[in-house]
One Martini backbone bead per residue (centre of mass of N, CA, C, O) as a GRO file, in nm:
protein
  412
    1UNK     BB    1   1.932   1.242  -0.925
    2UNK     BB    2   1.854   1.387  -1.230
    3UNK     BB    3   1.592   1.344  -1.470
    4UNK     BB    4   1.619   1.467  -1.801
    5UNK     BB    5   1.352   1.427  -2.062
    6UNK     BB    6   1.363   1.664  -2.250
    7UNK     BB    7   1.323   1.719  -2.560
    8UNK     BB    8   1.426   1.822  -2.832
    9UNK     BB    9   1.268   2.000  -3.061
   10UNK     BB   10   1.320   1.785  -3.299
   11UNK     BB   11   1.208   1.533  -3.090
   12UNK     BB   12   0.927   1.613  -3.045
   13UNK     BB   13   0.636   1.498  -3.008
   14UNK     BB   14   0.359   1.471  -3.159
   15UNK     BB   15   0.085   1.676  -3.072
   16UNK     BB   16  -0.113   1.774  -2.846
   17UNK     BB   17  -0.151   1.925  -2.576
   18UNK     BB   18  -0.159   1.875  -2.264
   19UNK     BB   19  -0.364   1.846  -2.025
   20UNK     BB   20  -0.465   1.942  -1.744
   21UNK     BB   21  -0.385   1.794  -1.407
   22UNK     BB   22  -0.491   1.914  -1.139
   23UNK     BB   23  -0.789   1.832  -1.106
   24UNK     BB   24  -0.767   1.522  -1.144
   25UNK     BB   25  -0.555   1.485  -0.920
   26UNK     BB   26  -0.733   1.577  -0.686
   27UNK     BB   27  -0.953   1.364  -0.722
   28UNK     BB   28  -0.776   1.115  -0.696
   29UNK     BB   29  -0.674   1.175  -0.410
   30UNK     BB   30  -0.954   1.161  -0.274
   31UNK     BB   31  -1.024   0.867  -0.359
   32UNK     BB   32  -0.777   0.732  -0.239
   33UNK     BB   33  -0.834   0.823   0.050
   34UNK     BB   34  -1.097   0.664   0.074
   35UNK     BB   35  -0.977   0.384   0.027
   36UNK     BB   36  -0.777   0.401   0.261
   37UNK     BB   37  -0.991   0.416   0.481
   38UNK     BB   38  -1.131   0.147   0.420
   39UNK     BB   39  -0.878  -0.031   0.451
   40UNK     BB   40  -0.818   0.037   0.746
   41UNK     BB   41  -1.087  -0.061   0.864
   42UNK     BB   42  -1.067  -0.349   0.754
   43UNK     BB   43  -0.810  -0.427   0.907
   44UNK     BB   44  -0.924  -0.408   1.189
   45UNK     BB   45  -1.157  -0.610   1.161
   46UNK     BB   46  -0.985  -0.855   1.077
   47UNK     BB   47  -0.807  -0.870   1.339
   48UNK     BB   48  -1.046  -0.924   1.522
   49UNK     BB   49  -1.133  -1.181   1.382
   50UNK     BB   50  -0.872  -1.336   1.439
   51UNK     BB   51  -0.900  -1.323   1.754
   52UNK     BB   52  -1.207  -1.479   1.748
   53UNK     BB   53  -1.102  -1.669   1.511
   54UNK     BB   54  -1.020  -1.977   1.398
   55UNK     BB   55  -0.820  -2.172   1.228
   56UNK     BB   56  -0.775  -2.427   1.058
   57UNK     BB   57  -0.542  -2.678   1.012
   58UNK     BB   58  -0.504  -2.601   0.698
   59UNK     BB   59  -0.516  -2.279   0.669
   60UNK     BB   60  -0.754  -2.152   0.564
   61UNK     BB   61  -0.929  -1.917   0.347
   62UNK     BB   62  -1.097  -1.834   0.584
   63UNK     BB   63  -1.229  -1.851   0.867
   64UNK     BB   64  -1.411  -2.024   1.069
   65UNK     BB   65  -1.717  -1.933   1.022
   66UNK     BB   66  -1.924  -1.764   0.859
   67UNK     BB   67  -1.833  -1.783   0.554
   68UNK     BB   68  -1.950  -1.530   0.400
   69UNK     BB   69  -1.851  -1.319   0.599
   70UNK     BB   70  -1.553  -1.404   0.604
   71UNK     BB   71  -1.499  -1.342   0.304
   72UNK     BB   72  -1.543  -1.039   0.333
   73UNK     BB   73  -1.334  -0.980   0.569
   74UNK     BB   74  -1.084  -1.131   0.390
   75UNK     BB   75  -1.008  -0.921   0.216
   76UNK     BB   76  -0.712  -0.812   0.050
   77UNK     BB   77  -0.584  -0.494   0.146
   78UNK     BB   78  -0.279  -0.491   0.118
   79UNK     BB   79  -0.281  -0.491  -0.193
   80UNK     BB   80  -0.417  -0.218  -0.214
   81UNK     BB   81  -0.191  -0.056  -0.090
   82UNK     BB   82   0.020  -0.129  -0.300
   83UNK     BB   83  -0.125  -0.018  -0.548
   84UNK     BB   84  -0.158   0.277  -0.454
   85UNK     BB   85   0.136   0.342  -0.402
   86UNK     BB   86   0.249   0.277  -0.685
   87UNK     BB   87   0.073   0.468  -0.844
   88UNK     BB   88   0.153   0.741  -0.715
   89UNK     BB   89   0.478   0.704  -0.743
   90UNK     BB   90   0.476   0.647  -1.071
   91UNK     BB   91   0.358   0.887  -1.228
   92UNK     BB   92   0.613   1.065  -1.280
   93UNK     BB   93   0.766   0.850  -1.446
   94UNK     BB   94   0.553   0.806  -1.664
   95UNK     BB   95   0.551   1.096  -1.770
   96UNK     BB   96   0.852   1.112  -1.841
   97UNK     BB   97   0.862   0.864  -2.037
   98UNK     BB   98   0.611   0.943  -2.231
   99UNK     BB   99   0.603   1.296  -2.225
  100UNK     BB  100   0.805   1.416  -2.062
  101UNK     BB  101   1.051   1.543  -1.838
  102UNK     BB  102   1.077   1.528  -1.483
  103UNK     BB  103   1.230   1.408  -1.189
  104UNK     BB  104   1.278   1.337  -0.883
  105UNK     BB  105   1.515   1.300  -0.688
  106UNK     BB  106   1.609   1.042  -0.495
  107UNK     BB  107   1.668   1.202  -0.233
  108UNK     BB  108   1.389   1.340  -0.220
  109UNK     BB  109   1.212   1.093  -0.219
  110UNK     BB  110   1.342   0.945   0.031
  111UNK     BB  111   1.302   1.172   0.233
  112UNK     BB  112   0.990   1.178   0.223
  113UNK     BB  113   0.949   0.881   0.295
  114UNK     BB  114   1.095   0.885   0.568
  115UNK     BB  115   0.910   1.104   0.712
  116UNK     BB  116   0.654   0.927   0.672
  117UNK     BB  117   0.755   0.645   0.818
  118UNK     BB  118   0.977   0.641   1.056
  119UNK     BB  119   0.897   0.786   1.321
  120UNK     BB  120   0.649   0.613   1.392
  121UNK     BB  121   0.768   0.332   1.360
  122UNK     BB  122   1.002   0.343   1.563
  123UNK     BB  123   0.837   0.421   1.809
  124UNK     BB  124   0.642   0.180   1.810
  125UNK     BB  125   0.847  -0.046   1.827
  126UNK     BB  126   0.982   0.042   2.092
  127UNK     BB  127   0.732   0.042   2.271
  128UNK     BB  128   0.630  -0.249   2.223
  129UNK     BB  129   0.888  -0.403   2.281
  130UNK     BB  130   0.934  -0.297   2.573
  131UNK     BB  131   0.656  -0.407   2.687
  132UNK     BB  132   0.757  -0.722   2.607
  133UNK     BB  133   1.072  -0.642   2.719
  134UNK     BB  134   1.160  -0.568   3.037
  135UNK     BB  135   1.422  -0.745   2.989
  136UNK     BB  136   1.743  -0.754   2.939
  137UNK     BB  137   1.773  -0.813   2.607
  138UNK     BB  138   1.574  -0.979   2.498
  139UNK     BB  139   1.438  -0.977   2.171
  140UNK     BB  140   1.674  -0.856   1.974
  141UNK     BB  141   1.620  -0.976   1.691
  142UNK     BB  142   1.342  -0.852   1.652
  143UNK     BB  143   1.427  -0.556   1.674
  144UNK     BB  144   1.628  -0.549   1.441
  145UNK     BB  145   1.435  -0.640   1.219
  146UNK     BB  146   1.238  -0.396   1.246
  147UNK     BB  147   1.452  -0.161   1.215
  148UNK     BB  148   1.541  -0.305   0.915
  149UNK     BB  149   1.306  -0.440   0.752
  150UNK     BB  150   1.348  -0.790   0.795
  151UNK     BB  151   1.097  -0.962   0.902
  152UNK     BB  152   1.003  -1.097   0.624
  153UNK     BB  153   1.267  -1.312   0.651
  154UNK     BB  154   1.129  -1.432   0.917
  155UNK     BB  155   0.975  -1.718   1.000
  156UNK     BB  156   0.917  -1.668   1.318
  157UNK     BB  157   0.910  -1.313   1.335
  158UNK     BB  158   0.722  -1.163   1.127
  159UNK     BB  159   0.468  -1.114   1.359
  160UNK     BB  160   0.605  -0.947   1.552
  161UNK     BB  161   0.511  -0.698   1.766
  162UNK     BB  162   0.401  -0.577   1.463
  163UNK     BB  163   0.251  -0.761   1.245
  164UNK     BB  164   0.163  -0.573   0.985
  165UNK     BB  165   0.473  -0.459   0.926
  166UNK     BB  166   0.573  -0.647   0.701
  167UNK     BB  167   0.473  -0.456   0.466
  168UNK     BB  168   0.693  -0.232   0.507
  169UNK     BB  169   0.925  -0.385   0.390
  170UNK     BB  170   0.812  -0.374   0.099
  171UNK     BB  171   0.782  -0.071   0.074
  172UNK     BB  172   1.081   0.002   0.103
  173UNK     BB  173   1.182  -0.171  -0.132
  174UNK     BB  174   1.018  -0.022  -0.348
  175UNK     BB  175   1.159   0.247  -0.332
  176UNK     BB  176   1.431   0.139  -0.433
  177UNK     BB  177   1.331   0.026  -0.701
  178UNK     BB  178   1.210   0.287  -0.819
  179UNK     BB  179   1.480   0.466  -0.814
  180UNK     BB  180   1.614   0.262  -1.019
  181UNK     BB  181   1.393   0.212  -1.258
  182UNK     BB  182   1.275   0.482  -1.338
  183UNK     BB  183   1.522   0.617  -1.480
  184UNK     BB  184   1.562   0.384  -1.681
  185UNK     BB  185   1.294   0.423  -1.829
  186UNK     BB  186   1.346   0.709  -1.923
  187UNK     BB  187   1.602   0.647  -2.088
  188UNK     BB  188   1.476   0.430  -2.277
  189UNK     BB  189   1.254   0.641  -2.397
  190UNK     BB  190   1.403   0.889  -2.514
  191UNK     BB  191   1.476   0.779  -2.821
  192UNK     BB  192   1.171   0.751  -2.865
  193UNK     BB  193   0.941   0.889  -3.093
  194UNK     BB  194   0.715   0.697  -3.023
  195UNK     BB  195   0.465   0.674  -2.797
  196UNK     BB  196   0.392   0.373  -2.821
  197UNK     BB  197   0.677   0.272  -2.750
  198UNK     BB  198   0.691   0.391  -2.464
  199UNK     BB  199   0.448   0.242  -2.355
  200UNK     BB  200   0.554  -0.045  -2.410
  201UNK     BB  201   0.797  -0.035  -2.223
  202UNK     BB  202   0.644   0.019  -1.960
  203UNK     BB  203   0.445  -0.218  -1.975
  204UNK     BB  204   0.659  -0.443  -1.995
  205UNK     BB  205   0.789  -0.394  -1.721
  206UNK     BB  206   0.533  -0.451  -1.552
  207UNK     BB  207   0.489  -0.740  -1.653
  208UNK     BB  208   0.752  -0.858  -1.544
  209UNK     BB  209   0.701  -0.781  -1.242
  210UNK     BB  210   0.441  -0.961  -1.230
  211UNK     BB  211   0.547  -1.243  -1.336
  212UNK     BB  212   0.769  -1.319  -1.141
  213UNK     BB  213   0.595  -1.399  -0.886
  214UNK     BB  214   0.431  -1.616  -1.030
  215UNK     BB  215   0.668  -1.804  -1.085
  216UNK     BB  216   0.767  -1.838  -0.798
  217UNK     BB  217   0.509  -1.961  -0.680
  218UNK     BB  218   0.489  -2.204  -0.869
  219UNK     BB  219   0.761  -2.332  -0.795
  220UNK     BB  220   0.724  -2.351  -0.487
  221UNK     BB  221   0.455  -2.517  -0.493
  222UNK     BB  222   0.489  -2.730  -0.753
  223UNK     BB  223   0.804  -2.789  -0.754
  224UNK     BB  224   0.890  -2.783  -0.419
  225UNK     BB  225   0.660  -2.790  -0.193
  226UNK     BB  226   0.606  -2.534  -0.036
  227UNK     BB  227   0.465  -2.426   0.228
  228UNK     BB  228   0.246  -2.166   0.317
  229UNK     BB  229   0.404  -2.127   0.611
  230UNK     BB  230   0.647  -2.008   0.447
  231UNK     BB  231   0.659  -1.685   0.463
  232UNK     BB  232   0.908  -1.574   0.299
  233UNK     BB  233   0.823  -1.708   0.029
  234UNK     BB  234   0.512  -1.559   0.019
  235UNK     BB  235   0.593  -1.254   0.156
  236UNK     BB  236   0.803  -1.172  -0.011
  237UNK     BB  237   0.906  -0.985  -0.278
  238UNK     BB  238   0.911  -1.229  -0.485
  239UNK     BB  239   0.579  -1.261  -0.428
  240UNK     BB  240   0.453  -0.941  -0.368
  241UNK     BB  241   0.526  -0.742  -0.622
  242UNK     BB  242   0.262  -0.754  -0.789
  243UNK     BB  243   0.116  -0.514  -0.656
  244UNK     BB  244   0.313  -0.297  -0.757
  245UNK     BB  245   0.299  -0.361  -1.059
  246UNK     BB  246  -0.002  -0.295  -1.088
  247UNK     BB  247   0.024   0.003  -1.003
  248UNK     BB  248   0.221   0.082  -1.228
  249UNK     BB  249   0.028   0.009  -1.462
  250UNK     BB  250  -0.186   0.218  -1.386
  251UNK     BB  251  -0.007   0.463  -1.435
  252UNK     BB  252   0.053   0.407  -1.731
  253UNK     BB  253  -0.242   0.404  -1.829
  254UNK     BB  254  -0.318   0.690  -1.740
  255UNK     BB  255  -0.105   0.837  -1.913
  256UNK     BB  256  -0.159   0.708  -2.193
  257UNK     BB  257  -0.468   0.800  -2.209
  258UNK     BB  258  -0.565   1.020  -2.044
  259UNK     BB  259  -0.856   1.166  -2.169
  260UNK     BB  260  -0.874   0.914  -2.307
  261UNK     BB  261  -1.090   0.651  -2.259
  262UNK     BB  262  -1.304   0.720  -2.081
  263UNK     BB  263  -1.544   0.605  -1.881
  264UNK     BB  264  -1.845   0.530  -1.857
  265UNK     BB  265  -2.078   0.471  -1.628
  266UNK     BB  266  -2.148   0.177  -1.708
  267UNK     BB  267  -1.861   0.063  -1.748
  268UNK     BB  268  -1.753   0.136  -1.467
  269UNK     BB  269  -1.960  -0.024  -1.305
  270UNK     BB  270  -1.895  -0.302  -1.428
  271UNK     BB  271  -1.596  -0.312  -1.349
  272UNK     BB  272  -1.636  -0.289  -1.045
  273UNK     BB  273  -1.824  -0.530  -1.005
  274UNK     BB  274  -1.633  -0.746  -1.115
  275UNK     BB  275  -1.408  -0.700  -0.905
  276UNK     BB  276  -1.573  -0.755  -0.647
  277UNK     BB  277  -1.666  -1.040  -0.719
  278UNK     BB  278  -1.384  -1.159  -0.757
  279UNK     BB  279  -1.283  -1.107  -0.469
  280UNK     BB  280  -1.499  -1.275  -0.324
  281UNK     BB  281  -1.455  -1.550  -0.466
  282UNK     BB  282  -1.164  -1.588  -0.383
  283UNK     BB  283  -1.223  -1.591  -0.078
  284UNK     BB  284  -1.438  -1.822  -0.076
  285UNK     BB  285  -1.252  -2.050  -0.260
  286UNK     BB  286  -1.009  -2.045  -0.084
  287UNK     BB  287  -0.761  -2.312  -0.079
  288UNK     BB  288  -0.472  -2.493  -0.039
  289UNK     BB  289  -0.550  -2.693  -0.298
  290UNK     BB  290  -0.570  -2.431  -0.474
  291UNK     BB  291  -0.507  -2.169  -0.696
  292UNK     BB  292  -0.647  -1.938  -0.543
  293UNK     BB  293  -0.448  -1.956  -0.306
  294UNK     BB  294  -0.169  -1.943  -0.442
  295UNK     BB  295  -0.273  -1.668  -0.627
  296UNK     BB  296  -0.420  -1.456  -0.454
  297UNK     BB  297  -0.248  -1.189  -0.448
  298UNK     BB  298  -0.206  -1.125  -0.753
  299UNK     BB  299  -0.513  -1.133  -0.817
  300UNK     BB  300  -0.609  -0.911  -0.624
  301UNK     BB  301  -0.432  -0.690  -0.739
  302UNK     BB  302  -0.569  -0.689  -1.016
  303UNK     BB  303  -0.858  -0.623  -0.911
  304UNK     BB  304  -0.788  -0.359  -0.771
  305UNK     BB  305  -0.698  -0.221  -1.031
  306UNK     BB  306  -0.969  -0.232  -1.175
  307UNK     BB  307  -1.124  -0.071  -0.964
  308UNK     BB  308  -0.954   0.189  -0.987
  309UNK     BB  309  -0.996   0.239  -1.287
  310UNK     BB  310  -1.318   0.252  -1.255
  311UNK     BB  311  -1.279   0.520  -1.074
  312UNK     BB  312  -1.061   0.720  -1.223
  313UNK     BB  313  -1.133   0.652  -1.546
  314UNK     BB  314  -1.364   0.892  -1.588
  315UNK     BB  315  -1.607   1.119  -1.692
  316UNK     BB  316  -1.793   1.084  -1.435
  317UNK     BB  317  -1.920   1.166  -1.140
  318UNK     BB  318  -2.046   0.991  -0.864
  319UNK     BB  319  -2.159   0.867  -0.574
  320UNK     BB  320  -1.898   0.721  -0.518
  321UNK     BB  321  -1.711   0.970  -0.531
  322UNK     BB  322  -1.856   1.125  -0.307
  323UNK     BB  323  -1.807   0.911  -0.090
  324UNK     BB  324  -1.491   0.900  -0.105
  325UNK     BB  325  -1.482   1.235  -0.054
  326UNK     BB  326  -1.577   1.231   0.212
  327UNK     BB  327  -1.483   1.352   0.507
  328UNK     BB  328  -1.488   1.095   0.686
  329UNK     BB  329  -1.318   0.907   0.499
  330UNK     BB  330  -1.069   1.095   0.453
  331UNK     BB  331  -0.999   1.104   0.751
  332UNK     BB  332  -0.916   0.806   0.765
  333UNK     BB  333  -0.697   0.839   0.552
  334UNK     BB  334  -0.519   1.035   0.712
  335UNK     BB  335  -0.497   0.813   0.971
  336UNK     BB  336  -0.413   0.527   0.853
  337UNK     BB  337  -0.124   0.482   0.949
  338UNK     BB  338  -0.175   0.496   1.252
  339UNK     BB  339  -0.392   0.276   1.254
  340UNK     BB  340  -0.211   0.051   1.143
  341UNK     BB  341   0.007   0.056   1.370
  342UNK     BB  342  -0.189   0.053   1.651
  343UNK     BB  343  -0.428  -0.156   1.654
  344UNK     BB  344  -0.297  -0.419   1.756
  345UNK     BB  345  -0.174  -0.331   2.029
  346UNK     BB  346  -0.445  -0.230   2.137
  347UNK     BB  347  -0.606  -0.490   2.120
  348UNK     BB  348  -0.414  -0.664   2.302
  349UNK     BB  349  -0.433  -0.483   2.551
  350UNK     BB  350  -0.736  -0.508   2.592
  351UNK     BB  351  -0.748  -0.814   2.611
  352UNK     BB  352  -0.539  -0.856   2.846
  353UNK     BB  353  -0.715  -0.641   3.033
  354UNK     BB  354  -1.033  -0.718   3.003
  355UNK     BB  355  -1.180  -0.503   2.775
  356UNK     BB  356  -1.280  -0.756   2.632
  357UNK     BB  357  -1.425  -1.000   2.519
  358UNK     BB  358  -1.419  -1.311   2.523
  359UNK     BB  359  -1.342  -1.577   2.380
  360UNK     BB  360  -1.498  -1.604   2.075
  361UNK     BB  361  -1.732  -1.543   1.834
  362UNK     BB  362  -1.934  -1.372   2.017
  363UNK     BB  363  -1.719  -1.130   2.066
  364UNK     BB  364  -1.680  -0.981   1.798
  365UNK     BB  365  -1.918  -0.762   1.772
  366UNK     BB  366  -1.819  -0.621   2.042
  367UNK     BB  367  -1.513  -0.559   1.974
  368UNK     BB  368  -1.510  -0.374   1.728
  369UNK     BB  369  -1.606  -0.093   1.847
  370UNK     BB  370  -1.386  -0.076   2.061
  371UNK     BB  371  -1.135  -0.086   1.886
  372UNK     BB  372  -1.208   0.143   1.694
  373UNK     BB  373  -1.229   0.368   1.904
  374UNK     BB  374  -0.946   0.347   2.034
  375UNK     BB  375  -0.773   0.344   1.773
  376UNK     BB  376  -0.871   0.616   1.664
  377UNK     BB  377  -0.777   0.787   1.897
  378UNK     BB  378  -0.479   0.705   1.873
  379UNK     BB  379  -0.445   0.803   1.576
  380UNK     BB  380  -0.500   1.100   1.621
  381UNK     BB  381  -0.273   1.153   1.816
  382UNK     BB  382  -0.046   1.044   1.636
  383UNK     BB  383  -0.077   1.240   1.403
  384UNK     BB  384  -0.043   1.520   1.565
  385UNK     BB  385   0.227   1.432   1.731
  386UNK     BB  386   0.391   1.284   1.483
  387UNK     BB  387   0.322   1.301   1.178
  388UNK     BB  388   0.285   1.606   1.129
  389UNK     BB  389   0.556   1.713   1.240
  390UNK     BB  390   0.727   1.536   1.047
  391UNK     BB  391   0.620   1.664   0.778
  392UNK     BB  392   0.768   1.944   0.820
  393UNK     BB  393   1.051   1.843   0.725
  394UNK     BB  394   0.997   1.877   0.417
  395UNK     BB  395   1.076   2.195   0.422
  396UNK     BB  396   1.397   2.157   0.429
  397UNK     BB  397   1.336   2.075   0.127
  398UNK     BB  398   1.329   2.078  -0.192
  399UNK     BB  399   1.231   1.934  -0.496
  400UNK     BB  400   1.565   1.853  -0.533
  401UNK     BB  401   1.688   1.792  -0.226
  402UNK     BB  402   1.767   2.063  -0.116
  403UNK     BB  403   1.845   2.279   0.099
  404UNK     BB  404   1.659   2.516   0.251
  405UNK     BB  405   1.625   2.859   0.241
  406UNK     BB  406   1.596   3.093   0.504
  407UNK     BB  407   1.418   3.389   0.575
  408UNK     BB  408   1.301   3.623   0.779
  409UNK     BB  409   1.030   3.678   0.612
  410UNK     BB  410   0.925   3.371   0.645
  411UNK     BB  411   0.853   3.408   0.966
  412UNK     BB  412   0.600   3.616   0.951
   0.00000   0.00000   0.00000
């Protein structure tokens, strides 16, 4: 379904023509790719840390031992992935709702998301599950849950097969929510003549989506006394969609402000520093008995959003922007999905095969470079053998989701 929200001439909002978006969009994509690379590397290091350091009995966050270093390694980058994904995917809906235009049909959006996510994910799940279930029927319930992206609702097996992929369950659900709510937001904004009113509608929707999980978490923790180890309660979409809502709000803010209100170098640097300090302090002081632990994920999502805003909505590019768009870091961003999928199975295979240092905190610094090296090599192979060929399927359909017609001269 295509949503065409171009106003009739007599209803077109007044104001100067919108500035060209191509160059800023390219810069934002490069900086996001750099953050994605950093987040992927951080995820690998953190899971090696989990392998070599035990949690205390209270399940506090982060692991016991080297508290200040542990707090740094335990920064919640999954929420950063959620914020970045929601930001990028919501931009077109925000532009359509606020400034007029059209959005890609739901079928085209979902088709592109499917070829981006599914081929590698299904292959990895089948390979890892088969290696751990050599005799049929094996743990068939776990396999079905992973193939249907429902493992996040399973209290016992949420982290089975490929542990980090519980987050992909939420990612897929977000795609469905976005293609349902995005067109509704565009339709709701279409009759509104004032741009400020359209911005308010979009911002209000994001606020409601962010507040909902906060209320759920508060009721579960303080009203019903649900323990934090009841994973579906606190890791399910009803609790973790705050990260996506924050990313959607960032997209709305970016479109609403446009070229206006871009931050100066000093203000942007202060905003980024405040966000980083806040993230670290949350990780440092988070414990099961306090609110920092209870609301850790929605709060970190908000701080990651502030960090991204202080990076993207600026007047001048600085050394940070040049570092984020450096070829080495964006290269890790390119292979980040494959690295995310394969690093845990690779780490466990190396550990079980005796190719990593023995258990204990002393083995951690030696294990990190080994796992990074092997997982990166595996991610490179996975990207070029699986991800990139699958991405070529996107050419089978045009921007409106219809099958593309190919002619002989296109093959020359």
